[in-house]
mmCIF file of C-alpha atoms in Angstrom:
data_model
loop_
_atom_site.group_PDB
_atom_site.id
_atom_site.type_symbol
_atom_site.label_atom_id
_atom_site.label_comp_id
_atom_site.label_asym_id
_atom_site.label_seq_id
_atom_site.Cartn_x
_atom_site.Cartn_y
_atom_site.Cartn_z
ATOM 1 C CA MET A 1 41.166 112.062 76.086
ATOM 2 C CA ASN A 2 41.428 114.844 78.645
ATOM 3 C CA LEU A 3 44.963 114.376 80.021
ATOM 4 C CA LYS A 4 45.258 114.480 83.802
ATOM 5 C CA ILE A 5 47.390 113.119 86.627
ATOM 6 C CA ILE A 6 46.641 109.441 87.273
ATOM 7 C CA LYS A 7 45.472 109.106 90.876
ATOM 8 C CA ASN A 8 43.840 105.700 91.172
ATOM 9 C CA ALA A 9 43.295 102.309 89.540
ATOM 10 C CA ASN A 10 40.358 103.496 87.430
ATOM 11 C CA ASP A 11 42.400 106.398 86.027
ATOM 12 C CA HIS A 12 45.228 103.933 85.347
ATOM 13 C CA ALA A 13 42.939 101.512 83.463
ATOM 14 C CA GLU A 14 41.501 104.315 81.345
ATOM 15 C CA ALA A 15 44.957 105.624 80.539
ATOM 16 C CA LEU A 16 46.168 102.170 79.460
ATOM 17 C CA LYS A 17 43.104 101.739 77.245
ATOM 18 C CA ARG A 18 43.713 105.110 75.577
ATOM 19 C CA LEU A 19 47.427 104.285 75.188
ATOM 20 C CA ASP A 20 46.545 101.123 73.257
ATOM 21 C CA GLU A 21 44.225 103.139 71.013
ATOM 22 C CA LEU A 22 46.968 105.647 70.249
ATOM 23 C CA PHE A 23 49.484 102.873 69.503
ATOM 24 C CA ASP A 24 47.004 101.367 67.019
ATOM 25 C CA LEU A 25 46.698 104.750 65.290
ATOM 26 C CA ASP A 26 50.483 104.876 64.764
ATOM 27 C CA PRO A 27 50.363 108.707 64.786
ATOM 28 C CA ILE A 28 52.756 110.884 62.808
ATOM 29 C CA GLU A 29 55.603 112.410 64.856
ATOM 30 C CA GLY A 30 54.588 115.875 66.059
ATOM 31 C CA SER A 31 50.880 115.356 65.554
ATOM 32 C CA LYS A 32 48.328 115.979 68.284
ATOM 33 C CA GLU A 33 47.900 112.225 68.813
ATOM 34 C CA SER A 34 51.675 111.679 68.954
ATOM 35 C CA ASN A 35 52.075 114.367 71.622
ATOM 36 C CA GLU A 36 49.156 112.883 73.569
ATOM 37 C CA LEU A 37 50.820 109.446 73.434
ATOM 38 C CA ASP A 38 54.130 110.824 74.797
ATOM 39 C CA VAL A 39 52.480 112.673 77.675
ATOM 40 C CA LEU A 40 50.202 109.747 78.510
ATOM 41 C CA ALA A 41 53.109 107.297 78.563
ATOM 42 C CA LEU A 42 54.951 109.595 80.957
ATOM 43 C CA LEU A 43 51.914 109.888 83.272
ATOM 44 C CA ILE A 44 51.492 106.104 83.307
ATOM 45 C CA GLU A 45 55.190 105.565 84.023
ATOM 46 C CA GLN A 46 55.115 107.988 86.967
ATOM 47 C CA TYR A 47 52.016 106.349 88.445
ATOM 48 C CA GLU A 48 53.436 102.825 88.089
ATOM 49 C CA MET A 49 56.770 103.833 89.623
ATOM 50 C CA GLU A 50 54.923 105.124 92.685
ATOM 51 C CA LYS A 51 52.437 102.281 92.978
ATOM 52 C CA PHE A 52 54.506 99.342 91.721
ATOM 53 C CA PRO A 53 58.139 100.128 92.537
ATOM 54 C CA ILE A 54 60.691 97.646 91.225
ATOM 55 C CA ASP A 55 63.292 96.612 93.801
ATOM 56 C CA LYS A 56 66.899 97.253 92.928
ATOM 57 C CA PRO A 57 68.819 94.131 92.022
ATOM 58 C CA THR A 58 71.291 92.991 94.649
ATOM 59 C CA PRO A 59 74.957 93.611 93.858
ATOM 60 C CA ILE A 60 75.467 89.927 93.061
ATOM 61 C CA GLU A 61 72.389 89.864 90.811
ATOM 62 C CA ALA A 62 73.734 92.908 88.966
ATOM 63 C CA ILE A 63 77.144 91.279 88.500
ATOM 64 C CA LYS A 64 75.605 88.029 87.223
ATOM 65 C CA PHE A 65 73.356 89.985 84.852
ATOM 66 C CA ARG A 66 76.397 91.731 83.357
ATOM 67 C CA MET A 67 78.183 88.382 83.093
ATOM 68 C CA ASP A 68 75.246 86.954 81.108
ATOM 69 C CA GLN A 69 75.072 90.056 78.899
ATOM 70 C CA GLN A 70 78.770 90.030 78.094
ATOM 71 C CA GLY A 71 79.290 86.271 78.062
ATOM 72 C CA LEU A 72 81.731 86.406 80.974
ATOM 73 C CA LYS A 73 82.836 83.495 83.109
ATOM 74 C CA ALA A 74 83.883 83.561 86.760
ATOM 75 C CA LYS A 75 87.564 83.679 85.805
ATOM 76 C CA ASP A 76 86.928 86.945 83.944
ATOM 77 C CA LEU A 77 86.124 88.615 87.278
ATOM 78 C CA VAL A 78 89.561 87.933 88.773
ATOM 79 C CA PRO A 79 90.982 91.331 87.667
ATOM 80 C CA TYR A 80 88.149 93.026 89.547
ATOM 81 C CA ILE A 81 87.888 90.852 92.660
ATOM 82 C CA GLY A 82 91.413 89.564 93.119
ATOM 83 C CA SER A 83 91.574 85.779 92.836
ATOM 84 C CA ALA A 84 89.500 82.793 91.732
ATOM 85 C CA PRO A 85 88.638 81.749 95.327
ATOM 86 C CA LYS A 86 87.521 85.303 96.126
ATOM 87 C CA VAL A 87 85.373 85.409 92.982
ATOM 88 C CA SER A 88 83.693 82.156 94.007
ATOM 89 C CA GLU A 89 83.083 83.445 97.537
ATOM 90 C CA VAL A 90 81.628 86.728 96.262
ATOM 91 C CA LEU A 91 79.299 85.087 93.724
ATOM 92 C CA ASN A 92 78.081 82.685 96.413
ATOM 93 C CA ASN A 93 77.486 85.487 98.939
ATOM 94 C CA LYS A 94 80.214 84.199 101.240
ATOM 95 C CA ARG A 95 82.394 87.305 100.923
ATOM 96 C CA SER A 96 81.197 90.907 100.828
ATOM 97 C CA LEU A 97 82.425 93.281 98.165
ATOM 98 C CA SER A 98 85.131 95.664 99.337
ATOM 99 C CA LEU A 99 85.055 99.265 98.147
ATOM 100 C CA SER A 100 88.164 98.504 96.111
ATOM 101 C CA MET A 101 86.348 95.681 94.335
ATOM 102 C CA ILE A 102 83.285 97.877 93.830
ATOM 103 C CA ARG A 103 85.344 100.623 92.233
ATOM 104 C CA LYS A 104 86.872 98.158 89.744
ATOM 105 C CA LEU A 105 83.582 96.404 88.983
ATOM 106 C CA SER A 106 81.769 99.681 88.430
ATOM 107 C CA GLU A 107 84.405 100.932 86.028
ATOM 108 C CA GLY A 108 85.085 97.617 84.290
ATOM 109 C CA LEU A 109 81.566 96.244 83.944
ATOM 110 C CA ASP A 110 79.697 99.568 83.864
ATOM 111 C CA ILE A 111 77.524 98.729 86.854
ATOM 112 C CA PRO A 112 76.149 101.818 88.659
ATOM 113 C CA VAL A 113 77.826 102.382 92.026
ATOM 114 C CA ASP A 114 74.476 102.825 93.786
ATOM 115 C CA ILE A 115 73.582 99.252 92.736
ATOM 116 C CA LEU A 116 76.824 97.780 94.078
ATOM 117 C CA ILE A 117 76.604 99.886 97.265
ATOM 118 C CA GLN A 118 73.172 99.970 98.839
ATOM 119 C CA ASP A 119 73.813 101.705 102.171
ATOM 120 C CA CYS A 120 74.447 105.428 102.608
ATOM 121 C CA ASP A 121 77.542 105.208 104.822
ATOM 122 C CA SER A 122 79.440 102.994 102.398
ATOM 123 C CA LEU A 123 78.394 105.169 99.475
ATOM 124 C CA GLU A 124 79.685 108.229 101.346
ATOM 125 C CA THR A 125 82.997 106.479 102.016
ATOM 126 C CA TYR A 126 83.237 105.482 98.333
ATOM 127 C CA HIS A 127 82.956 109.085 97.228
ATOM 128 C CA ASP A 128 85.392 110.598 99.764
ATOM 129 C CA ASN A 129 88.350 109.688 97.501
ATOM 130 C CA LEU A 130 90.562 108.899 100.480
ATOM 131 C CA ASP A 131 93.261 106.260 100.093
ATOM 132 C CA TYR A 132 92.660 104.226 103.240
ATOM 133 C CA ARG A 133 95.729 102.105 102.506
ATOM 134 C CA GLN A 134 97.780 105.101 103.654
ATOM 135 C CA PHE A 135 96.712 104.507 107.251
ATOM 136 C CA PRO A 136 99.220 102.498 109.336
ATOM 137 C CA LEU A 137 97.250 99.283 108.972
ATOM 138 C CA VAL A 138 99.948 97.011 110.406
ATOM 139 C CA GLU A 139 100.157 99.084 113.612
ATOM 140 C CA ILE A 140 96.376 99.366 113.824
ATOM 141 C CA PHE A 141 96.113 95.583 113.542
ATOM 142 C CA LYS A 142 98.939 94.874 116.024
ATOM 143 C CA ARG A 143 97.535 97.259 118.617
ATOM 144 C CA GLY A 144 93.994 95.964 118.300
ATOM 145 C CA TYR A 145 92.423 99.360 117.655
ATOM 146 C CA LEU A 146 89.494 97.760 115.822
ATOM 147 C CA THR A 147 87.953 95.858 118.709
ATOM 148 C CA ASN A 148 85.099 94.419 116.619
ATOM 149 C CA PHE A 149 87.388 93.216 113.833
ATOM 150 C CA SER A 150 88.335 89.527 113.977
ATOM 151 C CA GLY A 151 89.895 89.013 110.547
ATOM 152 C CA SER A 152 93.507 88.761 109.420
ATOM 153 C CA LEU A 153 95.838 91.582 108.488
ATOM 154 C CA ASN A 154 95.179 90.796 104.818
ATOM 155 C CA ASP A 155 91.454 91.109 105.483
ATOM 156 C CA LEU A 156 92.040 94.522 107.040
ATOM 157 C CA LYS A 157 94.037 95.627 104.025
ATOM 158 C CA GLU A 158 91.275 94.415 101.689
ATOM 159 C CA TYR A 159 88.500 96.138 103.634
ATOM 160 C CA ALA A 160 90.481 99.095 104.982
ATOM 161 C CA SER A 161 88.021 101.659 103.626
ATOM 162 C CA GLU A 162 85.085 100.142 105.469
ATOM 163 C CA HIS A 163 86.760 99.461 108.811
ATOM 164 C CA ILE A 164 88.844 102.626 109.111
ATOM 165 C CA SER A 165 86.062 104.988 108.054
ATOM 166 C CA ASP A 166 83.733 103.297 110.558
ATOM 167 C CA PHE A 167 86.368 103.625 113.311
ATOM 168 C CA LEU A 168 86.809 107.339 112.596
ATOM 169 C CA LYS A 169 83.083 108.048 112.419
ATOM 170 C CA LYS A 170 82.433 106.236 115.708
ATOM 171 C CA ALA A 171 85.025 108.535 117.285
ATOM 172 C CA GLY A 172 82.772 111.407 116.275
ATOM 173 C CA PHE A 173 84.927 112.630 113.406
ATOM 174 C CA ASN A 174 83.200 114.216 110.455
ATOM 175 C CA SER A 175 82.915 111.937 107.448
ATOM 176 C CA ASN A 176 84.923 114.430 105.380
ATOM 177 C CA PHE A 177 88.371 113.397 106.618
ATOM 178 C CA GLN A 178 90.462 115.246 104.039
ATOM 179 C CA PRO A 179 90.456 118.592 105.912
ATOM 180 C CA MET A 180 91.388 116.814 109.138
ATOM 181 C CA LEU A 181 94.365 115.209 107.428
ATOM 182 C CA ALA A 182 95.466 118.513 105.949
ATOM 183 C CA ARG A 183 95.011 120.491 109.147
ATOM 184 C CA SER A 184 98.103 121.143 111.266
ATOM 185 C CA SER A 185 97.458 122.005 114.877
ATOM 186 C CA ALA A 186 99.460 123.463 117.732
ATOM 187 C CA ASN A 187 103.189 123.086 117.489
ATOM 188 C CA LEU A 188 102.975 120.570 114.660
ATOM 189 C CA SER A 189 102.287 123.630 112.519
ATOM 190 C CA GLY A 190 105.923 124.645 112.848
ATOM 191 C CA ASN A 191 107.326 121.145 112.760
ATOM 192 C CA SER A 192 110.050 120.598 110.192
ATOM 193 C CA LYS A 193 109.846 116.804 110.585
ATOM 194 C CA GLU A 194 107.972 114.788 108.013
ATOM 195 C CA PHE A 195 105.087 113.492 110.074
ATOM 196 C CA ASP A 196 102.421 110.992 109.051
ATOM 197 C CA ALA A 197 99.037 112.737 108.964
ATOM 198 C CA TYR A 198 97.179 109.426 108.542
ATOM 199 C CA ALA A 199 98.844 107.952 111.628
ATOM 200 C CA ARG A 200 98.140 111.117 113.585
ATOM 201 C CA LEU A 201 94.433 111.027 112.672
ATOM 202 C CA ILE A 202 93.936 107.363 113.605
ATOM 203 C CA TRP A 203 95.804 107.986 116.878
ATOM 204 C CA GLN A 204 93.431 110.850 117.684
ATOM 205 C CA ALA A 205 90.457 108.577 117.015
ATOM 206 C CA GLN A 206 91.917 105.923 119.317
ATOM 207 C CA ILE A 207 92.218 108.519 122.082
ATOM 208 C CA ILE A 208 88.505 109.287 121.768
ATOM 209 C CA HIS A 209 87.598 105.586 121.791
ATOM 210 C CA LYS A 210 89.689 104.922 124.898
ATOM 211 C CA ALA A 211 88.274 107.972 126.660
ATOM 212 C CA ASN A 212 84.739 106.803 125.870
ATOM 213 C CA CYS A 213 85.542 103.388 127.355
ATOM 214 C CA LEU A 214 86.692 105.032 130.615
ATOM 215 C CA ASN A 215 83.205 106.551 130.809
ATOM 216 C CA ILE A 216 83.900 109.307 133.327
ATOM 217 C CA ASN A 217 80.513 110.597 134.443
ATOM 218 C CA GLN A 218 81.717 113.675 136.301
ATOM 219 C CA GLU A 219 80.913 116.877 134.428
ATOM 220 C CA TYR A 220 83.667 119.402 133.800
ATOM 221 C CA THR A 221 83.181 122.944 135.067
ATOM 222 C CA VAL A 222 84.694 125.647 132.882
ATOM 223 C CA GLY A 223 87.293 127.616 134.798
ATOM 224 C CA THR A 224 88.326 124.719 137.027
ATOM 225 C CA VAL A 225 91.905 124.638 135.770
ATOM 226 C CA THR A 226 93.770 127.624 137.190
ATOM 227 C CA LYS A 227 97.412 128.147 138.048
ATOM 228 C CA GLU A 228 96.719 127.512 141.726
ATOM 229 C CA TRP A 229 94.706 124.378 140.961
ATOM 230 C CA MET A 230 97.517 123.075 138.762
ATOM 231 C CA GLN A 231 100.032 123.661 141.553
ATOM 232 C CA GLU A 232 97.987 121.452 143.853
ATOM 233 C CA VAL A 233 97.980 118.730 141.194
ATOM 234 C CA ALA A 234 101.742 119.106 140.769
ATOM 235 C CA LYS A 235 102.290 118.426 144.472
ATOM 236 C CA LEU A 236 101.018 114.898 143.927
ATOM 237 C CA SER A 237 104.360 114.265 142.216
ATOM 238 C CA TRP A 238 105.934 114.208 145.675
ATOM 239 C CA TYR A 239 104.465 110.755 146.155
ATOM 240 C CA GLN A 240 105.888 107.613 144.593
ATOM 241 C CA SER A 241 102.526 106.851 142.979
ATOM 242 C CA GLY A 242 102.111 110.472 141.888
ATOM 243 C CA PRO A 243 101.204 109.848 138.211
ATOM 244 C CA GLN A 244 98.382 107.477 139.144
ATOM 245 C CA LEU A 245 97.185 109.823 141.879
ATOM 246 C CA ALA A 246 97.084 112.686 139.377
ATOM 247 C CA ILE A 247 95.074 110.694 136.839
ATOM 248 C CA GLU A 248 92.550 109.706 139.504
ATOM 249 C CA HIS A 249 92.420 113.272 140.833
ATOM 250 C CA LEU A 250 91.655 114.738 137.401
ATOM 251 C CA LYS A 251 88.796 112.264 136.941
ATOM 252 C CA LYS A 252 87.037 113.858 139.922
ATOM 253 C CA PHE A 253 86.909 117.114 137.965
ATOM 254 C CA GLY A 254 85.670 115.616 134.690
ATOM 255 C CA ILE A 255 89.092 115.508 133.000
ATOM 256 C CA THR A 256 90.014 112.229 131.319
ATOM 257 C CA VAL A 257 93.648 111.191 130.954
ATOM 258 C CA VAL A 258 94.404 108.579 128.291
ATOM 259 C CA LEU A 259 97.759 106.843 127.931
ATOM 260 C CA GLU A 260 98.458 105.771 124.350
ATOM 261 C CA LYS A 261 101.848 105.154 122.783
ATOM 262 C CA HIS A 262 102.589 107.375 119.807
ATOM 263 C CA LEU A 263 102.520 105.910 116.308
ATOM 264 C CA PRO A 264 105.591 106.081 114.046
ATOM 265 C CA LYS A 265 106.184 109.506 112.474
ATOM 266 C CA THR A 266 103.668 111.268 114.701
ATOM 267 C CA TYR A 267 106.304 112.676 117.090
ATOM 268 C CA LEU A 268 103.749 113.239 119.807
ATOM 269 C CA ASP A 269 104.362 113.701 123.518
ATOM 270 C CA GLY A 270 100.829 114.664 124.375
ATOM 271 C CA ALA A 271 97.591 116.157 123.181
ATOM 272 C CA VAL A 272 94.422 117.705 124.520
ATOM 273 C CA CYS A 273 90.948 118.243 123.134
ATOM 274 C CA PHE A 274 87.380 118.798 124.252
ATOM 275 C CA HIS A 275 84.948 116.010 123.411
ATOM 276 C CA ASN A 276 81.283 116.251 124.348
ATOM 277 C CA GLY A 277 82.085 119.199 126.577
ATOM 278 C CA LYS A 278 84.814 117.444 128.548
ATOM 279 C CA PRO A 279 88.594 117.752 128.285
ATOM 280 C CA ILE A 280 90.637 114.726 127.264
ATOM 281 C CA ILE A 281 94.386 114.727 127.850
ATOM 282 C CA ALA A 282 96.459 112.140 125.981
ATOM 283 C CA LEU A 283 99.995 111.200 126.992
ATOM 284 C CA THR A 284 102.296 108.998 124.915
ATOM 285 C CA LEU A 285 105.192 108.612 127.380
ATOM 286 C CA ARG A 286 107.452 108.947 124.340
ATOM 287 C CA ARG A 287 110.183 110.060 126.720
ATOM 288 C CA ASP A 288 109.486 107.754 129.625
ATOM 289 C CA THR A 289 110.701 109.837 132.569
ATOM 290 C CA ILE A 290 108.860 111.275 135.540
ATOM 291 C CA ASP A 291 109.845 114.857 134.741
ATOM 292 C CA ASN A 292 108.539 114.503 131.187
ATOM 293 C CA PHE A 293 105.258 113.048 132.433
ATOM 294 C CA TRP A 294 104.662 115.962 134.764
ATOM 295 C CA PHE A 295 105.736 118.670 132.343
ATOM 296 C CA THR A 296 103.578 117.243 129.548
ATOM 297 C CA LEU A 297 100.600 116.899 131.886
ATOM 298 C CA MET A 298 101.012 120.503 133.050
ATOM 299 C CA HIS A 299 101.460 121.679 129.457
ATOM 300 C CA GLU A 300 98.143 120.115 128.423
ATOM 301 C CA LEU A 301 96.400 121.458 131.521
ATOM 302 C CA ALA A 302 97.791 124.881 130.608
ATOM 303 C CA HIS A 303 96.075 124.612 127.219
ATOM 304 C CA ILE A 304 92.796 123.875 128.999
ATOM 305 C CA SER A 305 93.313 126.839 131.305
ATOM 306 C CA LEU A 306 94.439 129.344 128.682
ATOM 307 C CA HIS A 307 93.150 128.349 125.276
ATOM 308 C CA PHE A 308 90.001 126.258 125.290
ATOM 309 C CA ASP A 309 86.397 127.382 124.993
ATOM 310 C CA GLN A 310 84.981 123.822 124.913
ATOM 311 C CA ASN A 311 85.206 123.514 121.134
ATOM 312 C CA GLU A 312 86.478 120.435 119.307
ATOM 313 C CA GLU A 313 89.937 121.789 118.512
ATOM 314 C CA TRP A 314 92.969 119.641 119.205
ATOM 315 C CA PHE A 315 96.380 120.679 120.482
ATOM 316 C CA LEU A 316 98.948 118.093 119.370
ATOM 317 C CA ASP A 317 102.281 118.526 121.059
ATOM 318 C CA ASP A 318 105.794 117.552 120.071
ATOM 319 C CA LEU A 319 107.623 119.113 123.006
ATOM 320 C CA GLU A 320 111.031 118.538 121.432
ATOM 321 C CA GLN A 321 110.164 120.862 118.562
ATOM 322 C CA THR A 322 110.078 124.646 118.611
ATOM 323 C CA CYS A 323 106.951 126.241 117.243
ATOM 324 C CA ASP A 324 105.770 129.581 115.943
ATOM 325 C CA ASP A 325 102.398 129.279 117.671
ATOM 326 C CA PRO A 326 102.410 131.705 120.652
ATOM 327 C CA ARG A 327 99.908 129.491 122.479
ATOM 328 C CA GLU A 328 102.600 126.838 122.798
ATOM 329 C CA ASP A 329 104.985 129.348 124.388
ATOM 330 C CA GLU A 330 102.209 130.350 126.792
ATOM 331 C CA ALA A 331 101.499 126.729 127.733
ATOM 332 C CA ASN A 332 105.210 126.023 128.250
ATOM 333 C CA ALA A 333 105.633 129.116 130.425
ATOM 334 C CA LEU A 334 102.665 128.264 132.643
ATOM 335 C CA ALA A 335 103.745 124.617 132.981
ATOM 336 C CA ARG A 336 107.249 125.649 134.056
ATOM 337 C CA GLU A 337 105.945 128.251 136.503
ATOM 338 C CA VAL A 338 103.498 125.809 138.063
ATOM 339 C CA LEU A 339 106.125 123.119 138.628
ATOM 340 C CA ILE A 340 108.992 125.378 139.719
ATOM 341 C CA PRO A 341 108.310 129.119 139.989
ATOM 342 C CA ASN A 342 110.957 131.193 138.219
ATOM 343 C CA ASN A 343 111.786 133.125 141.381
ATOM 344 C CA VAL A 344 112.609 129.811 143.079
ATOM 345 C CA PHE A 345 114.487 128.290 140.172
ATOM 346 C CA TYR A 346 116.589 131.418 139.651
ATOM 347 C CA ASN A 347 119.380 130.039 141.839
ATOM 348 C CA TYR A 348 118.994 126.410 140.906
ATOM 349 C CA PRO A 349 121.044 123.771 142.761
ATOM 350 C CA HIS A 350 124.030 121.898 141.345
ATOM 351 C CA THR A 351 124.214 118.985 143.744
ATOM 352 C CA ASP A 352 122.084 115.962 144.523
ATOM 353 C CA LYS A 353 121.362 117.339 147.970
ATOM 354 C CA GLY A 354 120.415 120.724 146.563
ATOM 355 C CA ILE A 355 117.972 119.063 144.202
ATOM 356 C CA SER A 356 116.396 117.084 147.027
ATOM 357 C CA ASP A 357 116.150 120.204 149.198
ATOM 358 C CA MET A 358 114.435 122.244 146.486
ATOM 359 C CA ALA A 359 112.048 119.361 145.765
ATOM 360 C CA SER A 360 111.231 119.052 149.455
ATOM 361 C CA HIS A 361 110.613 122.795 149.720
ATOM 362 C CA LEU A 362 108.212 122.727 146.736
ATOM 363 C CA ARG A 363 106.740 119.320 147.623
ATOM 364 C CA ILE A 364 107.403 117.965 144.130
ATOM 365 C CA SER A 365 109.409 115.051 142.774
ATOM 366 C CA PRO A 366 113.186 115.663 142.705
ATOM 367 C CA CYS A 367 113.085 114.228 139.176
ATOM 368 C CA ILE A 368 111.209 117.359 138.090
ATOM 369 C CA VAL A 369 113.912 119.620 139.541
ATOM 370 C CA ALA A 370 116.712 117.594 137.934
ATOM 371 C CA GLY A 371 114.840 117.483 134.606
ATOM 372 C CA ARG A 372 114.412 121.266 134.594
ATOM 373 C CA ILE A 373 118.120 121.785 135.303
ATOM 374 C CA ARG A 374 119.082 119.415 132.483
ATOM 375 C CA PHE A 375 116.758 121.250 130.104
ATOM 376 C CA GLU A 376 117.839 124.763 131.040
ATOM 377 C CA SER A 377 121.536 123.865 130.878
ATOM 378 C CA ASP A 378 121.037 121.828 127.668
ATOM 379 C CA ASN A 379 122.981 118.987 129.254
ATOM 380 C CA PHE A 380 120.896 115.860 129.597
ATOM 381 C CA LYS A 381 123.810 113.840 130.986
ATOM 382 C CA LEU A 382 123.797 115.759 134.270
ATOM 383 C CA PHE A 383 123.428 113.686 137.453
ATOM 384 C CA GLY A 384 124.086 110.433 135.591
ATOM 385 C CA GLN A 385 121.365 107.846 136.201
ATOM 386 C CA LYS A 386 119.995 109.625 139.246
ATOM 387 C CA PHE A 387 116.583 111.298 139.135
ATOM 388 C CA ARG A 388 115.513 109.335 136.049
ATOM 389 C CA ASP A 389 112.568 107.339 137.379
ATOM 390 C CA ARG A 390 110.400 105.812 134.665
ATOM 391 C CA THR A 391 106.700 106.585 134.557
ATOM 392 C CA SER A 392 105.809 103.271 132.907
ATOM 393 C CA LYS A 393 107.093 101.354 135.943
ATOM 394 C CA ILE A 394 104.950 103.404 138.290
ATOM 395 C CA LEU A 395 101.846 103.069 136.130
ATOM 396 C CA LYS A 396 102.742 99.456 135.311
ATOM 397 C CA ILE A 397 102.216 99.787 131.570
#
């Protein structure tokens, strides 16, 4: 037979007929007929795979097949799935396989991963080798980060890989999370504290989710944030509702401000990033005072003014920690100058009246003046309980 690619049903029928003839001949290995049989079988297999594809078994079908092969009972799956009730639920399609279960089943029963996982996203998550149990699952559950998740904390722990990876991807983070966990940004790069990179990453994702929910339609114009513009924003602090006024004012210029409490071992006061071409400022109110609110806000605005070119970089700021990144010194210097120019602060007041007079002259909150004096003198007990208004009370959070 003249060997050729099988293109249609007639070719297929002829090839099958010739294959039967060759089988009947029982050719010697290496003979012309034997080689023809091998090539013909391969051509037939390729044609049939294209024309008559066999569906993959479902994960449960694959598990049951292995159980039949190896003579296993449901109780033998407990080491892989976790408990007898869970095994029953899985085998009856009442519980989906978690990636943890899949990993154990694949290794223990020698079932290919691509059979147990039949969607690309889950397969990608399986291969990223990230230990999703390291994320602060209790805090994530308590704070309700996963708005579409309705299970228990134990359910979240069981399916952490699926839910956390989905949460991060929907925030626009690249599926390769390892570099993001390893990356230190802004003044965290010089931080001697032992911070939790997993908590920091999930907090960043929550900031993006909250900003998306605010859905600010105003476009941001590059170059908007200047020293003079920041000074006008700072003057809103003169009003009792200054923090809220500032947040609303920034919206008009395409800048989103998100308030989100820091997670344990993140040591964050604030952060800023560009997302979809717009700046997002995040404030934790870790130190819940008016002066801290305004300094942190100005610090993040300074980053926008001095350091951003609309890329996706993050500045994550622990303002209690010194840093070897010169950009942090630049942001601090501009924030201080915007709030209280150095030539005005040079002869700073020492009395309550002097503080109020300087604040009135600058049209800023007296809490900012008192906070600067406390910081510069390294004496945070100055002025007792005066000039210590809490931001959370004003914003009612």
